Short mmCIF file of C-alpha atoms in Angstrom, two decimals:
data_model
loop_
_atom_site.label_atom_id
_atom_site.label_comp_id
_atom_site.label_asym_id
_atom_site.label_seq_id
_atom_site.Cartn_x
_atom_site.Cartn_y
_atom_site.Cartn_z
CA MET H 1 -5.50 24.60 13.26
CA THR H 2 -3.59 22.35 15.49
CA GLY H 3 -5.14 22.57 18.60
CA ASP H 4 -8.52 20.93 20.00
CA ALA H 5 -10.88 23.86 20.85
CA ARG H 6 -12.41 26.14 18.60
CA SER H 7 -13.91 29.42 19.73
CA ARG H 8 -17.73 28.74 19.39
CA ALA H 9 -18.30 31.70 16.60
CA GLU H 10 -16.09 29.69 14.27
CA VAL H 11 -17.30 27.51 11.39
CA ASP H 12 -15.50 24.31 11.23
CA PRO H 13 -13.69 23.73 7.88
CA VAL H 14 -14.66 19.90 8.50
CA SER H 15 -18.66 20.13 8.92
CA GLY H 16 -19.59 23.07 7.74
CA GLU H 17 -21.20 24.32 10.71
CA SER H 18 -20.74 26.10 13.94
CA GLY H 19 -21.58 25.43 17.54
CA ALA H 20 -20.54 24.78 20.82
CA VAL H 21 -16.82 24.02 21.68
CA PRO H 22 -16.61 19.94 21.61
CA ALA H 23 -15.05 18.31 24.83
CA ALA H 24 -11.88 17.37 24.73
CA GLY H 25 -11.11 13.81 23.78
CA SER H 26 -14.67 13.63 22.24
CA PRO H 27 -15.26 12.21 18.34
CA ASP H 28 -16.22 15.78 17.51
CA ALA H 29 -12.66 17.29 19.21
CA LEU H 30 -10.74 14.99 17.16
CA VAL H 31 -12.10 15.82 13.91
CA GLY H 32 -12.11 19.22 14.41
CA ALA H 33 -8.03 18.88 15.53
CA ALA H 34 -7.87 17.33 11.74
CA SER H 35 -9.04 19.74 10.05
CA ASP H 36 -5.59 21.19 8.67
CA THR H 37 -4.96 17.43 7.59
CA ILE H 38 -8.41 17.43 5.99
CA GLU H 39 -7.89 20.75 4.00
CA LEU H 40 -4.37 19.24 2.99
CA LEU H 41 -5.64 16.21 2.07
CA ARG H 42 -7.98 17.74 -0.32
CA ALA H 43 -5.19 20.11 -1.90
CA MET H 44 -3.15 17.18 -2.47
CA ILE H 45 -5.75 14.78 -4.08
CA ARG H 46 -6.78 18.28 -6.59
CA GLU H 47 -2.93 18.15 -8.33
CA ALA H 48 -3.80 14.72 -9.67
CA CYS H 49 -0.07 13.41 -9.69
CA VAL H 50 -1.49 10.31 -11.52
CA ASN H 51 1.64 7.54 -12.29
CA GLU H 52 0.96 5.85 -15.08
CA GLY H 53 4.50 3.74 -14.68
CA HIS H 54 6.04 5.61 -17.84
CA PRO H 55 9.32 8.80 -16.98
CA GLY H 56 6.38 11.91 -17.81
CA SER H 57 3.95 10.69 -15.44
CA GLY H 58 3.70 11.38 -11.97
CA GLN H 59 4.71 15.14 -12.03
CA GLU H 60 4.62 14.95 -7.91
CA ILE H 61 6.57 18.20 -8.11
CA ARG H 62 2.55 19.32 -7.69
CA ASN H 63 2.21 17.85 -4.20
CA VAL H 64 5.78 18.74 -3.27
CA ARG H 65 4.88 22.29 -3.86
CA VAL H 66 1.52 21.81 -1.65
CA LEU H 67 3.49 20.52 1.20
CA GLN H 68 6.09 22.90 1.18
CA ARG H 69 3.76 25.58 1.30
CA PHE H 70 2.28 23.83 4.25
CA PHE H 71 5.42 23.90 6.09
CA ALA H 72 5.92 27.83 5.06
CA ASP H 73 5.25 28.68 8.60
CA ALA H 74 7.39 26.14 10.53
CA PRO H 75 11.15 25.50 11.23
CA VAL H 76 11.42 22.72 8.65
CA GLU H 77 14.66 21.47 6.74
CA MET H 78 13.70 20.38 3.70
CA GLN H 79 15.07 19.10 0.44
CA VAL H 80 13.45 18.38 -3.07
CA LEU H 81 14.75 15.90 -5.27
CA GLU H 82 14.47 14.74 -8.32
CA PRO H 83 15.69 12.17 -11.05
CA ALA H 84 13.80 13.58 -14.26
CA PRO H 85 11.78 16.72 -14.48
CA GLY H 86 8.86 16.58 -12.03
CA ARG H 87 9.40 13.95 -10.56
CA SER H 88 10.18 15.29 -6.94
CA SER H 89 10.12 13.75 -3.37
CA LEU H 90 10.29 15.80 -0.39
CA ILE H 91 12.95 15.17 2.49
CA ALA H 92 11.16 17.42 5.76
CA ARG H 93 13.10 16.68 8.65
CA VAL H 94 12.61 17.95 11.86
CA ARG H 95 16.25 17.63 14.01
CA GLY H 96 16.19 16.16 17.65
CA THR H 97 18.28 17.11 20.61
CA ASP H 98 19.40 13.34 21.12
CA PRO H 99 22.02 11.74 18.37
CA ALA H 100 21.29 8.32 20.47
CA ALA H 101 17.74 8.46 20.29
CA PRO H 102 15.78 7.19 17.32
CA VAL H 103 15.14 8.66 13.84
CA LEU H 104 11.67 7.93 12.91
CA GLY H 105 10.68 7.88 9.09
CA LEU H 106 7.29 8.93 8.01
CA LEU H 107 6.91 7.69 4.44
CA GLY H 108 4.19 8.47 1.98
CA HIS H 109 4.06 8.44 -1.20
CA LEU H 110 3.17 11.45 -3.25
CA ASP H 111 1.46 9.92 -6.60
CA VAL H 112 -1.74 7.73 -7.31
CA VAL H 113 -3.08 5.57 -10.00
CA PRO H 114 -5.29 6.66 -12.87
CA VAL H 115 -9.17 6.62 -12.94
CA ASP H 116 -11.68 5.14 -14.76
CA PRO H 117 -13.81 8.67 -15.06
CA ASP H 118 -16.74 6.87 -16.42
CA GLY H 119 -17.16 4.60 -13.33
CA TRP H 120 -17.13 7.87 -10.63
CA THR H 121 -20.00 9.50 -9.21
CA ARG H 122 -17.95 12.67 -8.15
CA ASN H 123 -14.99 14.50 -9.77
CA PRO H 124 -12.00 11.84 -9.27
CA PHE H 125 -9.99 15.09 -8.55
CA GLY H 126 -12.25 17.36 -6.65
CA GLY H 127 -11.33 16.36 -3.75
CA GLU H 128 -14.86 17.08 -2.58
CA LEU H 129 -16.00 17.17 1.29
CA SER H 130 -19.47 15.57 1.39
CA ASP H 131 -21.29 14.11 4.38
CA GLY H 132 -18.16 13.59 6.65
CA GLU H 133 -16.20 11.96 3.63
CA VAL H 134 -13.24 13.74 1.44
CA TRP H 135 -13.64 11.95 -1.64
CA GLY H 136 -10.82 11.54 -4.52
CA ARG H 137 -8.47 9.17 -6.43
CA GLY H 138 -5.37 8.86 -3.33
CA ALA H 139 -7.85 9.57 -0.82
CA VAL H 140 -6.81 5.98 0.95
CA ASP H 141 -3.94 5.18 -1.11
CA MET H 142 -2.33 7.13 0.50
CA LEU H 143 -2.88 10.62 0.77
CA TYR H 144 -4.89 10.84 3.86
CA LEU H 145 -1.62 9.32 5.73
CA THR H 146 0.68 11.62 3.69
CA ALA H 147 -1.24 14.62 4.84
CA ALA H 148 -1.34 12.73 8.51
CA PHE H 149 2.54 12.47 8.28
CA ALA H 150 2.83 15.96 7.57
CA THR H 151 0.58 17.55 9.97
CA VAL H 152 2.37 16.00 12.87
CA LEU H 153 6.14 16.87 11.85
CA ARG H 154 4.71 20.54 11.57
CA ASP H 155 3.18 20.13 15.15
CA VAL H 156 6.51 18.46 16.12
CA ALA H 157 8.61 21.59 14.43
CA LEU H 158 6.13 24.26 15.90
CA ALA H 159 6.41 22.86 19.73
CA PRO H 160 7.99 25.13 22.44
CA GLU H 161 10.17 21.95 23.28
CA LYS H 162 12.61 19.96 20.35
CA PRO H 163 12.33 16.35 20.03
CA ARG H 164 14.86 13.90 21.64
CA GLY H 165 15.20 12.36 18.02
CA ASP H 166 14.66 13.40 14.70
CA LEU H 167 11.98 13.06 12.97
CA VAL H 168 11.57 12.60 8.49
CA LEU H 169 8.80 13.24 6.43
CA LEU H 170 9.37 10.94 3.31
CA ALA H 171 7.08 12.43 0.83
CA VAL H 172 7.97 9.77 -2.17
CA ALA H 173 7.26 9.98 -5.82
CA ASP H 174 6.85 6.76 -8.18
CA GLU H 175 5.87 4.55 -5.44
CA GLU H 176 2.82 2.63 -7.59
CA ALA H 177 5.42 2.03 -10.21
CA GLY H 178 8.14 0.27 -8.08
CA GLY H 179 10.23 3.71 -6.49
CA ASP H 180 12.69 3.70 -9.94
CA TYR H 181 11.77 7.69 -9.72
CA GLY H 182 11.31 7.65 -6.08
CA LEU H 183 12.33 5.98 -3.02
CA ARG H 184 14.48 2.96 -4.68
CA TRP H 185 16.35 5.56 -6.38
CA LEU H 186 16.48 8.04 -3.29
CA LEU H 187 18.10 5.44 -1.15
CA ASN H 188 20.70 4.38 -4.10
CA THR H 189 21.81 8.30 -5.13
CA HIS H 190 20.89 10.00 -1.48
CA PRO H 191 21.63 7.11 1.47
CA ASP H 192 22.22 10.17 4.03
CA ALA H 193 19.01 12.09 3.16
CA VAL H 194 16.99 9.22 3.75
CA ALA H 195 18.49 7.21 6.90
CA VAL H 196 15.89 6.66 9.46
CA SER H 197 16.51 4.32 12.13
CA GLU H 198 12.57 2.92 12.02
CA VAL H 199 9.37 3.40 9.84
CA LEU H 200 5.64 4.14 9.88
CA SER H 201 4.02 3.65 5.92
CA GLU H 202 0.98 2.88 4.49
CA SER H 203 -0.91 -0.71 4.47
CA GLY H 204 -2.51 -0.71 8.26
CA GLY H 205 -5.48 0.47 10.20
CA MET H 206 -7.88 -2.12 8.87
CA ARG H 207 -10.36 -3.98 11.19
CA MET H 208 -9.62 -7.43 12.00
CA GLY H 209 -12.88 -8.07 14.22
CA GLU H 210 -12.23 -6.58 17.82
CA HIS H 211 -8.54 -6.46 15.97
CA VAL H 212 -6.53 -3.81 14.37
CA ALA H 213 -4.29 -4.64 11.56
CA ILE H 214 -0.53 -3.69 11.31
CA GLY H 215 1.36 -4.26 8.21
CA ALA H 216 4.29 -5.99 9.43
CA ALA H 217 5.19 -8.28 5.99
CA GLU H 218 4.86 -7.77 2.89
CA LYS H 219 4.70 -10.93 -0.07
CA GLY H 220 7.14 -10.90 -2.46
CA SER H 221 7.20 -10.42 -6.60
CA ALA H 222 8.59 -12.58 -8.93
CA GLY H 223 7.37 -12.27 -12.33
CA ARG H 224 7.63 -14.56 -15.09
CA LEU H 225 6.94 -14.41 -19.00
CA LEU H 226 6.34 -17.63 -20.32
CA VAL H 227 6.95 -17.77 -24.17
CA VAL H 228 5.64 -20.62 -26.14
CA GLN H 229 6.69 -21.51 -29.93
CA GLY H 230 3.72 -23.06 -32.78
CA THR H 231 3.75 -22.86 -36.33
CA PRO H 232 3.34 -19.79 -38.51
CA GLY H 233 1.60 -20.17 -41.49
CA HIS H 234 -1.72 -17.91 -43.72
CA ALA H 235 -4.39 -17.23 -41.87
CA SER H 236 -6.55 -18.73 -44.99
CA ILE H 237 -4.80 -22.57 -44.78
CA PRO H 238 -4.51 -23.57 -41.44
CA TYR H 239 -3.83 -27.14 -41.70
CA GLY H 240 -0.78 -27.93 -41.25
CA ALA H 241 -0.36 -24.93 -39.05
CA ARG H 242 0.33 -24.64 -35.17
CA SER H 243 -1.25 -21.19 -33.96
CA ALA H 244 0.97 -20.03 -30.78
CA ALA H 245 -2.54 -18.53 -29.76
CA TYR H 246 -3.75 -22.16 -29.15
CA ARG H 247 -0.96 -23.24 -26.94
CA ILE H 248 -1.51 -19.79 -25.01
CA GLY H 249 -4.50 -21.22 -24.28
CA ASP H 250 -3.38 -24.91 -23.32
CA VAL H 251 -0.99 -23.00 -21.01
CA LEU H 252 -3.58 -20.48 -19.46
CA GLN H 253 -6.08 -23.84 -19.07
CA GLN H 254 -3.87 -25.52 -17.12
CA LEU H 255 -2.31 -22.38 -14.85
CA GLY H 256 -6.26 -21.95 -13.54
CA ALA H 257 -6.32 -25.68 -13.13
CA VAL H 258 -3.62 -25.96 -10.34
CA VAL H 259 -4.15 -24.05 -7.43
CA PRO H 260 -0.80 -24.26 -4.84
CA ALA H 261 -0.66 -25.56 -2.20
CA ALA H 262 -1.30 -23.59 1.22
CA GLN H 263 2.22 -22.62 2.80
CA LEU H 264 0.89 -21.28 6.73
CA GLY H 265 3.46 -18.95 7.79
CA GLU H 266 4.01 -16.84 11.13
CA LEU H 267 1.19 -14.59 11.08
CA TRP H 268 -1.38 -16.85 9.98
CA ASP H 269 -2.62 -18.21 12.91
CA ALA H 270 -2.55 -14.64 14.11
CA PHE H 271 -5.23 -13.28 11.38
CA VAL H 272 -7.04 -16.32 11.77
CA THR H 273 -7.55 -15.59 15.56
CA ALA H 274 -8.50 -11.54 15.62
CA ARG H 275 -10.60 -12.23 12.11
CA ILE H 276 -12.57 -15.43 12.55
CA PRO H 277 -14.61 -16.56 15.66
CA ASP H 278 -15.70 -19.41 14.70
CA GLU H 279 -13.86 -22.22 16.41
CA ASP H 280 -14.51 -25.11 14.15
CA LEU H 281 -14.02 -23.10 10.99
CA ALA H 282 -11.21 -21.34 12.59
CA ASP H 283 -9.54 -25.29 13.63
CA ARG H 284 -10.09 -25.65 9.57
CA LEU H 285 -8.22 -22.61 8.23
CA ARG H 286 -5.30 -23.46 10.54
CA ASP H 287 -5.14 -27.22 8.71
CA PRO H 288 -3.18 -26.39 5.17
CA VAL H 289 -5.29 -29.63 3.90
CA ARG H 290 -8.74 -28.34 4.68
CA LEU H 291 -8.11 -24.56 3.81
CA ASP H 292 -8.93 -24.33 0.99
CA ALA H 293 -12.61 -26.54 1.09
CA ALA H 294 -13.17 -23.60 4.29
CA LEU H 295 -12.11 -20.45 2.28
CA PRO H 296 -16.10 -19.95 0.51
CA GLN H 297 -17.62 -19.50 4.29
CA LEU H 298 -15.11 -16.53 4.61
CA GLY H 299 -16.90 -13.95 2.20
CA GLY H 300 -15.54 -11.16 1.40
CA ILE H 301 -12.05 -12.31 3.63
CA ALA H 302 -11.76 -15.11 1.06
CA GLY H 303 -9.25 -13.41 -1.28
CA TYR H 304 -7.05 -12.05 1.11
CA ALA H 305 -6.91 -15.40 3.10
CA TYR H 306 -6.08 -17.11 -0.28
CA ALA H 307 -3.84 -14.87 -1.25
CA VAL H 308 -1.57 -14.43 2.10
CA SER H 309 -1.69 -18.63 2.29
CA ARG H 310 0.52 -19.34 -0.76
CA VAL H 311 2.54 -18.05 -3.74
CA THR H 312 -0.54 -17.02 -6.08
CA ILE H 313 0.14 -16.61 -10.01
CA SER H 314 -1.39 -14.43 -12.13
CA PRO H 315 -1.58 -14.25 -15.83
CA THR H 316 -2.13 -10.69 -16.90
CA VAL H 317 -0.83 -9.77 -20.43
CA LEU H 318 -0.78 -11.94 -23.38
CA ARG H 319 1.19 -11.55 -26.73
CA ALA H 320 0.51 -13.21 -30.23
CA GLY H 321 0.43 -12.23 -33.59
CA SER H 322 0.21 -8.98 -35.28
CA THR H 323 -1.85 -9.05 -38.29
CA HIS H 324 -5.18 -10.77 -38.70
CA ASN H 325 -4.04 -12.62 -41.59
CA VAL H 326 -1.31 -14.18 -40.35
CA ILE H 327 -1.24 -17.20 -37.89
CA PRO H 328 1.19 -16.29 -35.20
CA GLY H 329 4.44 -18.45 -34.73
CA SER H 330 4.69 -16.95 -30.98
CA GLY H 331 3.29 -15.45 -28.26
CA SER H 332 3.44 -14.79 -24.62
CA ILE H 333 2.35 -14.89 -21.09
CA GLU H 334 3.15 -12.41 -18.49
CA LEU H 335 2.50 -13.55 -14.83
CA ASP H 336 2.24 -12.10 -11.78
CA ILE H 337 3.79 -13.90 -9.06
CA ARG H 338 3.35 -12.96 -5.36
CA THR H 339 5.72 -15.14 -3.10
CA LEU H 340 6.12 -15.82 1.04
CA PRO H 341 9.12 -15.57 2.78
CA GLY H 342 11.64 -17.94 1.86
CA THR H 343 10.71 -18.37 -1.46
CA THR H 344 13.28 -18.38 -3.98
CA ASP H 345 13.62 -17.98 -7.51
CA ASP H 346 14.25 -21.64 -8.17
CA ASP H 347 11.21 -22.58 -6.08
CA VAL H 348 9.01 -20.54 -8.24
CA ASP H 349 10.29 -21.95 -11.72
CA ASP H 350 10.12 -24.93 -10.19
CA LEU H 351 6.23 -24.48 -9.20
CA LEU H 352 5.99 -23.33 -12.48
CA ARG H 353 6.89 -26.40 -14.18
CA ALA H 354 5.22 -28.43 -11.60
CA VAL H 355 1.89 -26.38 -12.48
CA LEU H 356 2.29 -26.64 -16.06
CA GLY H 357 3.30 -30.68 -16.40
CA PRO H 358 4.26 -31.81 -19.78
CA LEU H 359 3.53 -28.25 -21.20
CA SER H 360 6.18 -27.21 -19.44
CA GLU H 361 8.92 -28.49 -21.93
CA LEU H 362 6.81 -26.08 -24.55
CA VAL H 363 7.31 -23.00 -22.78
CA GLU H 364 10.44 -20.75 -22.04
CA ILE H 365 10.40 -19.57 -18.60
CA GLN H 366 12.05 -15.60 -18.42
CA HIS H 367 12.26 -13.57 -15.17
CA LEU H 368 10.74 -9.89 -15.03
CA ARG H 369 11.56 -7.66 -12.26
CA GLY H 370 10.47 -8.97 -8.95
CA TRP H 371 11.88 -8.79 -5.06
CA ASP H 372 11.43 -10.89 -1.94
CA ALA H 373 9.05 -11.13 0.69
CA THR H 374 10.02 -9.02 3.71
CA ALA H 375 8.75 -8.81 7.39
CA SER H 376 9.63 -6.86 10.76
CA GLY H 377 9.60 -8.54 13.89
CA THR H 378 6.61 -7.25 16.52
CA ASP H 379 9.49 -7.33 18.94
CA THR H 380 10.56 -4.09 18.28
CA PRO H 381 10.32 -0.90 20.09
CA LEU H 382 8.28 1.28 17.63
CA PHE H 383 5.73 -1.71 17.28
CA ALA H 384 5.21 -1.50 20.91
CA ALA H 385 4.68 2.31 20.70
CA ILE H 386 1.97 1.23 17.69
CA GLU H 387 0.39 -1.26 20.30
CA ARG H 388 -0.07 1.36 22.75
CA ALA H 389 -1.34 4.15 20.41
CA VAL H 390 -3.91 2.05 19.22
CA GLU H 391 -5.26 0.89 22.21
CA SER H 392 -5.03 4.29 23.71
CA VAL H 393 -7.13 5.85 21.07
CA ALA H 394 -9.50 2.75 19.82
CA GLY H 395 -9.55 0.12 22.69
CA SER H 396 -8.73 -2.07 20.74
CA PRO H 397 -5.53 -4.50 20.80
CA VAL H 398 -3.69 -4.73 17.16
CA VAL H 399 -2.74 -8.21 14.97
CA PRO H 400 -0.06 -7.98 12.97
CA ILE H 401 -0.88 -9.02 9.15
CA MET H 402 1.24 -9.57 6.00
CA ALA H 403 -0.01 -7.80 2.94
CA ALA H 404 -0.58 -9.37 -0.20
CA GLY H 405 0.34 -6.69 -2.02
CA GLY H 406 3.80 -4.03 -2.06
CA SER H 407 4.38 -1.04 -0.74
CA ASP H 408 7.93 1.28 -0.66
CA ALA H 409 8.09 0.15 2.88
CA ARG H 410 10.08 -3.22 1.85
CA LEU H 411 13.10 -1.12 0.69
CA PHE H 412 13.17 0.06 4.50
CA ARG H 413 12.70 -3.53 5.82
CA GLU H 414 15.26 -4.98 2.83
CA LEU H 415 17.80 -2.78 4.76
CA GLY H 416 16.67 -4.15 8.14
CA VAL H 417 15.16 -0.98 9.30
CA PRO H 418 11.30 -1.83 11.17
CA ALA H 419 8.87 -0.69 9.00
CA TYR H 420 5.19 -1.27 9.56
CA GLY H 421 2.03 -0.36 7.88
CA PHE H 422 0.16 1.94 10.28
CA GLY H 423 -3.59 3.82 10.03
CA LEU H 424 -6.43 3.74 12.33
CA LEU H 425 -9.47 3.06 10.18
CA GLY H 426 -13.03 3.78 11.70
CA PRO H 427 -14.83 0.70 13.31
CA SER H 428 -16.66 0.35 9.89
CA TRP H 429 -13.66 0.03 7.94
CA SER H 430 -12.95 -3.78 7.40
CA TYR H 431 -10.30 -5.42 5.32
CA GLU H 432 -12.80 -5.70 3.02
CA ARG H 433 -13.15 -1.86 2.78
CA TYR H 434 -10.50 -1.40 2.64
CA ARG H 435 -9.38 -2.97 -0.58
CA GLU H 436 -11.92 -1.80 -2.23
CA GLY H 437 -10.92 1.34 -1.90
CA VAL H 438 -8.00 0.97 -2.53
CA HIS H 439 -7.70 1.59 -6.53
CA GLY H 440 -11.20 1.53 -6.79
CA HIS H 441 -14.08 3.83 -8.24
CA ASP H 442 -15.33 6.68 -5.78
CA GLU H 443 -12.50 5.87 -3.05
CA ARG H 444 -12.80 8.02 -0.28
CA ILE H 445 -12.18 8.89 3.35
CA ASP H 446 -14.26 9.40 6.34
CA VAL H 447 -13.04 12.62 8.34
CA GLU H 448 -13.43 9.89 11.31
CA SER H 449 -10.76 7.91 10.23
CA VAL H 450 -7.93 10.46 9.62
CA ALA H 451 -8.83 11.86 13.03
CA LEU H 452 -8.25 8.27 14.57
CA SER H 453 -4.97 8.02 12.58
CA LEU H 454 -3.50 11.39 13.38
CA GLU H 455 -4.46 11.04 16.95
CA ALA H 456 -2.86 7.45 17.46
CA LEU H 457 0.40 8.98 14.95
CA ARG H 458 0.45 12.09 17.62
CA LEU H 459 0.85 9.44 20.45
CA ILE H 460 3.32 7.38 18.46
CA VAL H 461 5.59 10.09 18.24
CA ALA H 462 5.74 11.17 21.35
CA ASP H 463 6.69 8.01 22.77
CA ARG H 464 9.43 7.20 20.44
CA ILE H 465 10.85 10.70 19.94
CA GLY H 466 9.11 12.83 22.46
#
């Protein structure tokens, strides 16, 4: 149901209970109004569109079919586009009446990351609703928002009056593996189908003290492969050989011993002001020289603060040797390197050489896939609409933040389209809780957070294109 009221005899599909009609605007009314979104979220979780990074995985066509059924009785224009069998994205559009009005894109992905079932206490693809929470892989990242986007699009399509501007749901494949079978492919091959003037997507809604975090930027990626050479030999006679495995160890030791210096960007002060009430600690965090010594006092937010205050270097994949009785003559280390705005490829290579010191002469640096850091300004009409909506629903100011990871939103920012990480999670959803849920065991979202996000989203849509 899409209205705020229920008949007194109706059983609430969210709580499973019957009772009196809640007052409009009350928490119970908000949750009741989100019941369609909750059921759509559960259905999408059950499709298990697991993206393992190879072309045949994902099979997002299953969630495309779920959305098509959801829109079946609404006047929504739909296109299903796929670069490979089953790797489908759905573009759903409600056209507005004013060609000069904004075209608002709601960017959600349909794929989810793999799970280790042994780490879960419930079926990760059961979509169970228990004690006010929906359980399952993708509940937080980001099927709850994709479901909310779809709900609002259907509401707009069924409204008696058409909107001024277009509203477009971009329900895409392959976000979890970089978008080659999703948004990146769509932008390259079907740019008209996905053309929008502003975008809402994931990576927002967490609580930063009294503030609600809205994603306005993302770090870049500059992956590197370090190739090291040794002297091979028979493993039974190691004298005179120099194993590349030892050299990999030397490189790893050096990478672990040197910490890249802090570089505090435009959003850093806003983060510190919102999250750190202790003025002395906040002052130390604003000082690049004293920042690292203050990090241990931040508790669970320390990892985020470290990540967004510098370029980070993380060894992830090691390779050396192919059989147990041969000393390897070569080896490699894959590095996940996340960059700040303005960091170039040359800057990354120079940083690696500085970190490795004398070892850099023994290491060949090869470039892997990457992209620049991206940001959208906070002086746009869409960001102002987000601020008004969050204040109206939650009574909270917003704080723009930089995401340590990446999302498809960067692909729009690269084109100059403002894109923001949206959401409005419940008061208990600190950044730490959000990060634990994303890609973690027992991923789940509470129905209050879904309802709050849905209510704020409706206000934003009405503000921008209503």
